[in-house]
Amino acid sequence: MQVLRVLPEARSAHFERSRPSPERITIYVSGYGDLDRSSVWPSAHRVSLMWAWLWAFKRRWNVVQLPEPLWLRALPLTLSVGLAVRVSDLVCRRKTRIVTYAMENNDPSALLRGIPGGSRGVAFGFVRHLSGWIFDRVALASRGASDCYVAVRLLPEQGGVELFNDLPQECLGEEIGTKLRRVTFLGALEPRKGVLDLLAAWTESGLGRAGWELAMAGAGPLADDVARAAASDSSIVPLGLIGRPEMHELMITTSIVVLPSRRDGRWREQIGLSIVEGLAHGCHIVATPDTGLREWLELHGHGVLPDEFTVADLSTALCDAARNQLNPVEVRASLPPLDGRVQAEDWLCRAVSE
């Protein structure tokens, strides 16, 4: 079975949370900042937008996996490649299964922000019409993503929809080591990720004075703010941009992973890769209320911040997590035996024989 996966921006997680195979080809237009070249499959190719269209015609694909239709920045790539496949199907009198993995969990009103009121209905009507012709199956990453896609009426009408929580399996081949008194932030150092809130909450919490460490891994416009905070507080450790091996080493000894993201314009945290990484390594999570894993995290004893949380709320959540840490063995045992993305991928590809 020949499968083509099309990515606007490739991340290491796209390859690490999937199954490599000679029959599965990935093409991507650009690499995200956290893409580690060592994680990229030999069967993956970086291409231009024009070459992405040509790849659609290059051979007989059984399945083509496109970016989700609500990844608005990627919409030109998604629709153009999808239409290229459908036109090719008409010419060659065949039927290629086109599928997607959908994570967008925003409010429809936020997605439409910036689009003039009179053209909003037209814009979404256009996307809805083309998506209805292009997509056969949609795997949803969370209940929030399901609610979002139902609200904007972008799901296939014939029932080709399934929900797979975007949960990892435990990190394989790794012994559960000793967890240090370490809280870790892993992500872009920018306002929407809650970096300034976290620095303020850390000071207010007093955890640094109690022997805890705040490790901050990542790069971005607030790197200087992190450096200044670290200069005045030795419990804050700025690590800069780290590679995948360093990330695993950090998570092995991390007790608590924190991600206090806030909505910004049309953006909302969909899942939070650091949440996924932390769970795979048995960490206690303190998460933004916007993550699509909110209900699952609350059910399994992790900390989820309240809507419109304050610095004081974040400080309290960090202290609660420090006092009532979840057992790393139990955290890992709560995860599915197979990564949620792999489950979704298997289901999407089975569409060929059904």
mmCIF file of C-alpha atoms in Angstrom:
data_model
loop_
_atom_site.group_PDB
_atom_site.id
_atom_site.type_symbol
_atom_site.label_atom_id
_atom_site.label_comp_id
_atom_site.label_asym_id
_atom_site.label_seq_id
_atom_site.Cartn_x
_atom_site.Cartn_y
_atom_site.Cartn_z
ATOM 1 C CA MET A 1 0.000 0.000 0.000
ATOM 2 C CA GLN A 2 1.463 3.332 -1.071
ATOM 3 C CA VAL A 3 0.909 6.200 1.387
ATOM 4 C CA LEU A 4 1.902 9.851 0.865
ATOM 5 C CA ARG A 5 1.922 12.190 3.862
ATOM 6 C CA VAL A 6 2.108 15.925 3.129
ATOM 7 C CA LEU A 7 3.391 18.325 5.822
ATOM 8 C CA PRO A 8 3.721 22.121 5.644
ATOM 9 C CA GLU A 9 6.189 22.103 8.570
ATOM 10 C CA ALA A 10 7.918 18.964 9.774
ATOM 11 C CA ARG A 11 8.691 18.376 13.445
ATOM 12 C CA SER A 12 10.595 15.511 15.030
ATOM 13 C CA ALA A 13 7.313 14.306 16.535
ATOM 14 C CA HIS A 14 5.914 13.708 13.035
ATOM 15 C CA PHE A 15 8.510 10.971 12.575
ATOM 16 C CA GLU A 16 8.972 9.733 16.135
ATOM 17 C CA ARG A 17 5.236 9.246 16.647
ATOM 18 C CA SER A 18 4.703 7.302 13.441
ATOM 19 C CA ARG A 19 5.868 4.058 11.834
ATOM 20 C CA PRO A 20 8.537 4.220 9.164
ATOM 21 C CA SER A 21 7.970 2.038 6.123
ATOM 22 C CA PRO A 22 9.257 1.968 2.523
ATOM 23 C CA GLU A 23 5.626 2.291 1.413
ATOM 24 C CA ARG A 24 5.083 5.460 3.446
ATOM 25 C CA ILE A 25 6.555 8.608 1.944
ATOM 26 C CA THR A 26 6.569 11.973 3.721
ATOM 27 C CA ILE A 27 7.102 15.260 1.909
ATOM 28 C CA TYR A 28 7.402 18.566 3.749
ATOM 29 C CA VAL A 29 7.794 22.174 2.684
ATOM 30 C CA SER A 30 9.799 23.429 5.684
ATOM 31 C CA GLY A 31 11.215 22.249 8.993
ATOM 32 C CA TYR A 32 9.981 23.567 12.338
ATOM 33 C CA GLY A 33 12.547 24.941 14.779
ATOM 34 C CA ASP A 34 12.587 21.735 16.852
ATOM 35 C CA LEU A 35 13.188 19.404 13.901
ATOM 36 C CA ASP A 36 16.155 17.149 14.635
ATOM 37 C CA ARG A 37 17.573 15.857 11.349
ATOM 38 C CA SER A 38 18.441 12.524 12.961
ATOM 39 C CA SER A 39 14.715 11.811 13.430
ATOM 40 C CA VAL A 40 13.813 12.334 9.750
ATOM 41 C CA TRP A 41 13.122 9.137 7.828
ATOM 42 C CA PRO A 42 15.210 8.237 4.754
ATOM 43 C CA SER A 43 11.923 8.131 2.830
ATOM 44 C CA ALA A 44 11.133 11.786 3.698
ATOM 45 C CA HIS A 45 11.800 14.605 1.234
ATOM 46 C CA ARG A 46 11.813 18.372 1.580
ATOM 47 C CA VAL A 47 10.048 19.889 -1.430
ATOM 48 C CA SER A 48 8.736 23.173 -2.777
ATOM 49 C CA LEU A 49 5.006 23.839 -3.095
ATOM 50 C CA MET A 50 5.147 23.106 -6.829
ATOM 51 C CA TRP A 51 6.937 19.811 -6.257
ATOM 52 C CA ALA A 52 4.301 18.879 -3.679
ATOM 53 C CA TRP A 53 1.721 19.052 -6.463
ATOM 54 C CA LEU A 54 3.926 16.926 -8.723
ATOM 55 C CA TRP A 55 4.379 14.316 -6.010
ATOM 56 C CA ALA A 56 0.608 13.889 -6.028
ATOM 57 C CA PHE A 57 0.875 12.764 -9.668
ATOM 58 C CA LYS A 58 4.145 10.859 -9.347
ATOM 59 C CA ARG A 59 2.656 7.446 -8.671
ATOM 60 C CA ARG A 60 -0.543 5.664 -7.776
ATOM 61 C CA TRP A 61 -1.110 6.493 -4.118
ATOM 62 C CA ASN A 62 -3.575 4.417 -2.118
ATOM 63 C CA VAL A 63 -3.746 6.968 0.697
ATOM 64 C CA VAL A 64 -2.773 10.649 0.776
ATOM 65 C CA GLN A 65 -2.666 12.289 4.214
ATOM 66 C CA LEU A 66 -3.018 16.070 4.043
ATOM 67 C CA PRO A 67 -2.797 18.809 6.701
ATOM 68 C CA GLU A 68 -6.072 19.439 8.487
ATOM 69 C CA PRO A 69 -8.357 21.970 6.755
ATOM 70 C CA LEU A 70 -8.374 24.285 9.798
ATOM 71 C CA TRP A 71 -4.602 24.694 9.633
ATOM 72 C CA LEU A 72 -5.306 27.977 7.891
ATOM 73 C CA ARG A 73 -1.705 28.913 7.116
ATOM 74 C CA ALA A 74 -1.351 25.611 5.292
ATOM 75 C CA LEU A 75 -4.638 25.895 3.412
ATOM 76 C CA PRO A 76 -3.087 26.743 0.004
ATOM 77 C CA LEU A 77 -0.953 23.587 0.223
ATOM 78 C CA THR A 78 -3.802 21.437 1.531
ATOM 79 C CA LEU A 79 -6.374 22.457 -1.056
ATOM 80 C CA SER A 80 -4.013 22.564 -4.038
ATOM 81 C CA VAL A 81 -2.566 19.099 -3.395
ATOM 82 C CA GLY A 82 -6.006 17.720 -2.538
ATOM 83 C CA LEU A 83 -7.468 19.087 -5.759
ATOM 84 C CA ALA A 84 -4.481 17.759 -7.728
ATOM 85 C CA VAL A 85 -5.165 14.255 -6.399
ATOM 86 C CA ARG A 86 -8.874 14.483 -7.132
ATOM 87 C CA VAL A 87 -8.296 15.742 -10.693
ATOM 88 C CA SER A 88 -5.809 12.912 -11.209
ATOM 89 C CA ASP A 89 -8.449 10.467 -9.950
ATOM 90 C CA LEU A 90 -10.931 11.761 -12.511
ATOM 91 C CA VAL A 91 -8.443 11.497 -15.357
ATOM 92 C CA CYS A 92 -7.211 8.024 -14.384
ATOM 93 C CA ARG A 93 -10.644 6.772 -13.237
ATOM 94 C CA ARG A 94 -9.528 5.745 -9.787
ATOM 95 C CA LYS A 95 -10.264 6.628 -6.176
ATOM 96 C CA THR A 96 -7.480 7.736 -3.831
ATOM 97 C CA ARG A 97 -8.326 7.867 -0.153
ATOM 98 C CA ILE A 98 -7.529 11.332 1.211
ATOM 99 C CA VAL A 99 -7.358 11.576 4.998
ATOM 100 C CA THR A 100 -6.244 13.976 7.721
ATOM 101 C CA TYR A 101 -5.370 14.100 11.407
ATOM 102 C CA ALA A 102 -7.198 17.078 12.935
ATOM 103 C CA MET A 103 -6.057 18.821 16.123
ATOM 104 C CA GLU A 104 -7.579 22.318 15.919
ATOM 105 C CA ASN A 105 -9.717 22.894 19.029
ATOM 106 C CA ASN A 106 -10.422 26.616 18.809
ATOM 107 C CA ASP A 107 -13.698 28.495 18.968
ATOM 108 C CA PRO A 108 -15.071 29.214 15.476
ATOM 109 C CA SER A 109 -15.322 32.918 16.330
ATOM 110 C CA ALA A 110 -11.580 33.009 17.081
ATOM 111 C CA LEU A 111 -10.734 31.242 13.844
ATOM 112 C CA LEU A 112 -12.669 33.880 11.927
ATOM 113 C CA ARG A 113 -10.948 36.774 13.680
ATOM 114 C CA GLY A 114 -9.446 39.171 11.166
ATOM 115 C CA ILE A 115 -11.758 38.136 8.341
ATOM 116 C CA PRO A 116 -14.267 40.888 7.394
ATOM 117 C CA GLY A 117 -17.728 39.984 8.607
ATOM 118 C CA GLY A 118 -19.321 39.957 5.165
ATOM 119 C CA SER A 119 -16.838 37.462 3.772
ATOM 120 C CA ARG A 120 -16.670 35.036 6.697
ATOM 121 C CA GLY A 121 -19.547 32.900 5.510
ATOM 122 C CA VAL A 122 -18.207 32.860 1.975
ATOM 123 C CA ALA A 123 -14.707 31.894 3.112
ATOM 124 C CA PHE A 124 -15.852 29.005 5.264
ATOM 125 C CA GLY A 125 -18.407 27.938 2.690
ATOM 126 C CA PHE A 126 -15.617 27.689 0.127
ATOM 127 C CA VAL A 127 -13.399 25.653 2.470
ATOM 128 C CA ARG A 128 -16.353 23.478 3.507
ATOM 129 C CA HIS A 129 -17.324 22.716 -0.102
ATOM 130 C CA LEU A 130 -13.798 21.761 -1.180
ATOM 131 C CA SER A 131 -13.114 19.779 1.997
ATOM 132 C CA GLY A 132 -16.291 17.801 1.443
ATOM 133 C CA TRP A 133 -15.025 16.794 -1.993
ATOM 134 C CA ILE A 134 -11.423 16.154 -0.928
ATOM 135 C CA PHE A 135 -11.491 14.336 2.432
ATOM 136 C CA ASP A 136 -12.725 10.781 2.998
ATOM 137 C CA ARG A 137 -11.683 10.287 6.609
ATOM 138 C CA VAL A 138 -10.794 12.509 9.553
ATOM 139 C CA ALA A 139 -9.065 11.282 12.723
ATOM 140 C CA LEU A 140 -9.626 13.714 15.594
ATOM 141 C CA ALA A 141 -6.937 14.323 18.217
ATOM 142 C CA SER A 142 -9.213 15.362 21.099
ATOM 143 C CA ARG A 143 -12.791 16.012 22.177
ATOM 144 C CA GLY A 144 -12.081 19.724 21.741
ATOM 145 C CA ALA A 145 -11.068 19.119 18.120
ATOM 146 C CA SER A 146 -14.274 17.170 17.589
ATOM 147 C CA ASP A 147 -16.372 20.027 18.995
ATOM 148 C CA CYS A 148 -14.547 22.541 16.797
ATOM 149 C CA TYR A 149 -14.986 20.575 13.571
ATOM 150 C CA VAL A 150 -18.642 19.854 14.315
ATOM 151 C CA ALA A 151 -19.233 23.567 14.935
ATOM 152 C CA VAL A 152 -17.752 24.622 11.579
ATOM 153 C CA ARG A 153 -19.320 21.643 9.741
ATOM 154 C CA LEU A 154 -16.079 20.339 8.267
ATOM 155 C CA LEU A 155 -16.481 16.618 8.941
ATOM 156 C CA PRO A 156 -17.314 14.034 6.233
ATOM 157 C CA GLU A 157 -21.031 13.371 6.005
ATOM 158 C CA GLN A 158 -20.631 9.634 5.445
ATOM 159 C CA GLY A 159 -19.283 8.855 8.904
ATOM 160 C CA GLY A 160 -15.559 8.656 8.156
ATOM 161 C CA VAL A 161 -14.667 10.166 11.538
ATOM 162 C CA GLU A 162 -13.010 8.677 14.617
ATOM 163 C CA LEU A 163 -11.622 10.146 17.861
ATOM 164 C CA PHE A 164 -8.130 9.257 19.115
ATOM 165 C CA ASN A 165 -6.845 11.178 22.127
ATOM 166 C CA ASP A 166 -3.401 12.525 21.262
ATOM 167 C CA LEU A 167 -1.725 10.592 24.061
ATOM 168 C CA PRO A 168 1.742 9.058 23.823
ATOM 169 C CA GLN A 169 2.787 5.613 24.869
ATOM 170 C CA GLU A 170 5.468 5.455 27.532
ATOM 171 C CA CYS A 171 8.987 6.185 26.339
ATOM 172 C CA LEU A 172 10.273 2.756 25.302
ATOM 173 C CA GLY A 173 13.664 1.350 26.159
ATOM 174 C CA GLU A 174 14.058 3.655 29.123
ATOM 175 C CA GLU A 175 14.244 2.814 32.799
ATOM 176 C CA ILE A 176 12.357 5.056 35.205
ATOM 177 C CA GLY A 177 15.147 6.879 36.993
ATOM 178 C CA THR A 178 15.218 9.143 40.010
ATOM 179 C CA LYS A 179 13.123 12.234 39.607
ATOM 180 C CA LEU A 180 14.796 15.420 40.797
ATOM 181 C CA ARG A 181 13.099 18.400 42.410
ATOM 182 C CA ARG A 182 12.816 19.925 38.964
ATOM 183 C CA VAL A 183 10.009 21.755 37.188
ATOM 184 C CA THR A 184 10.549 21.951 33.421
ATOM 185 C CA PHE A 185 9.196 24.297 30.780
ATOM 186 C CA LEU A 186 9.904 23.091 27.234
ATOM 187 C CA GLY A 187 8.773 25.259 24.339
ATOM 188 C CA ALA A 188 9.063 28.575 22.556
ATOM 189 C CA LEU A 189 10.040 31.451 24.839
ATOM 190 C CA GLU A 190 7.230 33.769 23.801
ATOM 191 C CA PRO A 191 4.308 35.523 25.524
ATOM 192 C CA ARG A 192 1.567 33.180 24.318
ATOM 193 C CA LYS A 193 3.323 30.235 25.975
ATOM 194 C CA GLY A 194 2.940 31.945 29.362
ATOM 195 C CA VAL A 195 6.665 32.461 29.946
ATOM 196 C CA LEU A 196 6.333 35.768 31.838
ATOM 197 C CA ASP A 197 3.480 34.375 33.934
ATOM 198 C CA LEU A 198 5.650 31.381 34.796
ATOM 199 C CA LEU A 199 8.612 33.499 35.878
ATOM 200 C CA ALA A 200 6.358 35.585 38.120
ATOM 201 C CA ALA A 201 4.598 32.529 39.532
ATOM 202 C CA TRP A 202 7.917 30.819 40.248
ATOM 203 C CA THR A 203 9.038 33.714 42.412
ATOM 204 C CA GLU A 204 5.681 33.828 44.185
ATOM 205 C CA SER A 205 5.619 30.061 44.811
ATOM 206 C CA GLY A 206 8.846 30.016 46.835
ATOM 207 C CA LEU A 207 9.758 26.627 45.359
ATOM 208 C CA GLY A 208 13.234 27.846 44.448
ATOM 209 C CA ARG A 209 13.933 28.657 48.106
ATOM 210 C CA ALA A 210 12.647 25.211 49.006
ATOM 211 C CA GLY A 211 15.271 23.501 46.854
ATOM 212 C CA TRP A 212 13.379 23.152 43.576
ATOM 213 C CA GLU A 213 14.764 24.077 40.145
ATOM 214 C CA LEU A 214 12.947 25.618 37.192
ATOM 215 C CA ALA A 215 14.553 24.408 33.946
ATOM 216 C CA MET A 216 13.537 26.416 30.879
ATOM 217 C CA ALA A 217 14.399 24.871 27.526
ATOM 218 C CA GLY A 218 13.676 26.695 24.294
ATOM 219 C CA ALA A 219 14.400 29.808 22.282
ATOM 220 C CA GLY A 220 12.389 32.871 21.369
ATOM 221 C CA PRO A 221 11.859 36.599 21.900
ATOM 222 C CA LEU A 222 11.701 36.266 25.694
ATOM 223 C CA ALA A 223 15.083 34.550 26.007
ATOM 224 C CA ASP A 224 16.612 37.732 27.454
ATOM 225 C CA ASP A 225 13.834 37.940 30.063
ATOM 226 C CA VAL A 226 14.580 34.361 31.101
ATOM 227 C CA ALA A 227 18.299 35.119 31.269
ATOM 228 C CA ARG A 228 17.698 38.172 33.487
ATOM 229 C CA ALA A 229 15.439 36.164 35.794
ATOM 230 C CA ALA A 230 18.100 33.454 36.043
ATOM 231 C CA ALA A 231 20.765 36.039 36.851
ATOM 232 C CA SER A 232 18.799 37.129 39.917
ATOM 233 C CA ASP A 233 17.518 33.688 40.937
ATOM 234 C CA SER A 234 19.895 30.714 40.825
ATOM 235 C CA SER A 235 16.990 28.242 40.920
ATOM 236 C CA ILE A 236 16.044 29.226 37.343
ATOM 237 C CA VAL A 237 18.169 27.373 34.794
ATOM 238 C CA PRO A 238 17.974 28.578 31.156
ATOM 239 C CA LEU A 239 18.959 25.753 28.803
ATOM 240 C CA GLY A 240 18.377 27.395 25.450
ATOM 241 C CA LEU A 241 17.323 25.327 22.443
ATOM 242 C CA ILE A 242 18.094 21.666 23.118
ATOM 243 C CA GLY A 243 18.156 18.630 20.829
ATOM 244 C CA ARG A 244 16.091 15.476 21.110
ATOM 245 C CA PRO A 245 18.685 13.465 23.097
ATOM 246 C CA GLU A 246 19.013 16.340 25.587
ATOM 247 C CA MET A 247 15.231 16.582 25.823
ATOM 248 C CA HIS A 248 14.966 12.921 26.812
ATOM 249 C CA GLU A 249 17.736 13.296 29.386
ATOM 250 C CA LEU A 250 15.960 16.327 30.849
ATOM 251 C CA MET A 251 12.551 14.650 31.034
ATOM 252 C CA ILE A 252 13.918 11.497 32.652
ATOM 253 C CA THR A 253 14.855 13.518 35.760
ATOM 254 C CA THR A 254 11.991 16.049 35.644
ATOM 255 C CA SER A 255 9.221 15.728 38.232
ATOM 256 C CA ILE A 256 6.796 18.370 36.914
ATOM 257 C CA VAL A 257 6.245 19.705 33.396
ATOM 258 C CA VAL A 258 4.457 23.056 33.165
ATOM 259 C CA LEU A 259 2.828 24.633 30.114
ATOM 260 C CA PRO A 260 0.769 27.760 30.998
ATOM 261 C CA SER A 261 -0.181 28.840 27.451
ATOM 262 C CA ARG A 262 -2.738 31.580 26.828
ATOM 263 C CA ARG A 263 -4.853 32.239 23.731
ATOM 264 C CA ASP A 264 -3.475 34.799 21.328
ATOM 265 C CA GLY A 265 -5.536 36.034 18.367
ATOM 266 C CA ARG A 266 -6.502 32.993 16.282
ATOM 267 C CA TRP A 267 -4.043 30.768 18.159
ATOM 268 C CA ARG A 268 -4.886 28.341 20.924
ATOM 269 C CA GLU A 269 -2.796 25.511 22.345
ATOM 270 C CA GLN A 270 -4.066 22.356 20.664
ATOM 271 C CA ILE A 271 -2.380 19.650 22.733
ATOM 272 C CA GLY A 272 1.042 20.893 23.844
ATOM 273 C CA LEU A 273 4.033 18.812 22.767
ATOM 274 C CA SER A 274 5.778 19.280 26.119
ATOM 275 C CA ILE A 275 2.715 17.781 27.826
ATOM 276 C CA VAL A 276 3.004 14.723 25.599
ATOM 277 C CA GLU A 277 6.763 14.469 26.201
ATOM 278 C CA GLY A 278 6.255 14.799 29.950
ATOM 279 C CA LEU A 279 3.593 12.090 30.112
ATOM 280 C CA ALA A 280 5.765 9.673 28.123
ATOM 281 C CA HIS A 281 8.472 10.112 30.778
ATOM 282 C CA GLY A 282 6.159 9.779 33.782
ATOM 283 C CA CYS A 283 6.021 13.470 34.743
ATOM 284 C CA HIS A 284 3.304 15.267 36.692
ATOM 285 C CA ILE A 285 1.708 17.875 34.391
ATOM 286 C CA VAL A 286 0.563 21.425 35.180
ATOM 287 C CA ALA A 287 -1.257 22.455 32.019
ATOM 288 C CA THR A 288 -3.011 25.286 30.293
ATOM 289 C CA PRO A 289 -6.824 24.946 30.348
ATOM 290 C CA ASP A 290 -6.760 25.164 26.527
ATOM 291 C CA THR A 291 -5.111 21.807 25.882
ATOM 292 C CA GLY A 292 -7.279 19.219 24.154
ATOM 293 C CA LEU A 293 -6.175 16.742 26.842
ATOM 294 C CA ARG A 294 -7.769 18.802 29.617
ATOM 295 C CA GLU A 295 -10.421 16.252 30.629
ATOM 296 C CA TRP A 296 -7.985 13.341 30.502
ATOM 297 C CA LEU A 297 -5.413 15.183 32.611
ATOM 298 C CA GLU A 298 -7.994 16.152 35.240
ATOM 299 C CA LEU A 299 -9.313 12.579 35.350
ATOM 300 C CA HIS A 300 -5.821 11.208 35.978
ATOM 301 C CA GLY A 301 -4.844 13.629 38.744
ATOM 302 C CA HIS A 302 -2.701 16.143 36.860
ATOM 303 C CA GLY A 303 -3.044 19.888 37.373
ATOM 304 C CA VAL A 304 -5.081 21.931 34.908
ATOM 305 C CA LEU A 305 -5.187 25.686 35.401
ATOM 306 C CA PRO A 306 -8.562 27.458 35.569
ATOM 307 C CA ASP A 307 -9.884 29.462 32.651
ATOM 308 C CA GLU A 308 -8.437 32.989 32.635
ATOM 309 C CA PHE A 309 -5.918 31.867 35.261
ATOM 310 C CA THR A 310 -3.831 34.375 37.202
ATOM 311 C CA VAL A 311 -0.201 34.284 38.292
ATOM 312 C CA ALA A 312 -1.464 33.356 41.749
ATOM 313 C CA ASP A 313 -3.402 30.403 40.262
ATOM 314 C CA LEU A 314 -0.258 29.203 38.508
ATOM 315 C CA SER A 315 1.815 29.582 41.655
ATOM 316 C CA THR A 316 -0.745 27.579 43.648
ATOM 317 C CA ALA A 317 -0.855 24.846 40.981
ATOM 318 C CA LEU A 318 2.930 24.484 41.038
ATOM 319 C CA CYS A 319 2.966 24.217 44.826
ATOM 320 C CA ASP A 320 0.147 21.661 44.791
ATOM 321 C CA ALA A 321 2.021 19.562 42.230
ATOM 322 C CA ALA A 322 5.224 19.748 44.275
ATOM 323 C CA ARG A 323 3.404 18.593 47.418
ATOM 324 C CA ASN A 324 1.292 15.909 45.720
ATOM 325 C CA GLN A 325 3.438 14.495 42.936
ATOM 326 C CA LEU A 326 1.993 11.630 40.947
ATOM 327 C CA ASN A 327 3.963 8.399 40.943
ATOM 328 C CA PRO A 328 5.957 8.221 37.664
ATOM 329 C CA VAL A 329 5.203 4.513 37.330
ATOM 330 C CA GLU A 330 1.465 5.205 37.604
ATOM 331 C CA VAL A 331 1.666 8.091 35.122
ATOM 332 C CA ARG A 332 3.272 5.843 32.535
ATOM 333 C CA ALA A 333 0.831 3.023 33.288
ATOM 334 C CA SER A 334 -2.106 5.362 32.572
ATOM 335 C CA LEU A 335 -0.987 5.828 28.956
ATOM 336 C CA PRO A 336 -2.243 3.723 26.048
ATOM 337 C CA PRO A 337 -0.097 0.741 24.944
ATOM 338 C CA LEU A 338 0.145 2.318 21.476
ATOM 339 C CA ASP A 339 0.658 6.008 20.710
ATOM 340 C CA GLY A 340 -2.616 7.752 19.837
ATOM 341 C CA ARG A 341 -1.181 9.109 16.591
ATOM 342 C CA VAL A 342 -0.102 5.639 15.497
ATOM 343 C CA GLN A 343 -3.591 4.337 16.280
ATOM 344 C CA ALA A 344 -5.066 7.139 14.187
ATOM 345 C CA GLU A 345 -2.601 6.499 11.373
ATOM 346 C CA ASP A 346 -3.480 2.795 11.307
ATOM 347 C CA TRP A 347 -7.189 3.616 11.137
ATOM 348 C CA LEU A 348 -6.728 6.207 8.395
ATOM 349 C CA CYS A 349 -4.763 3.770 6.258
ATOM 350 C CA ARG A 350 -7.269 0.962 6.793
ATOM 351 C CA ALA A 351 -9.724 3.125 4.873
ATOM 352 C CA VAL A 352 -8.303 1.628 1.678
ATOM 353 C CA SER A 353 -9.688 -1.823 2.310
ATOM 354 C CA GLU A 354 -13.066 -0.780 3.729
#
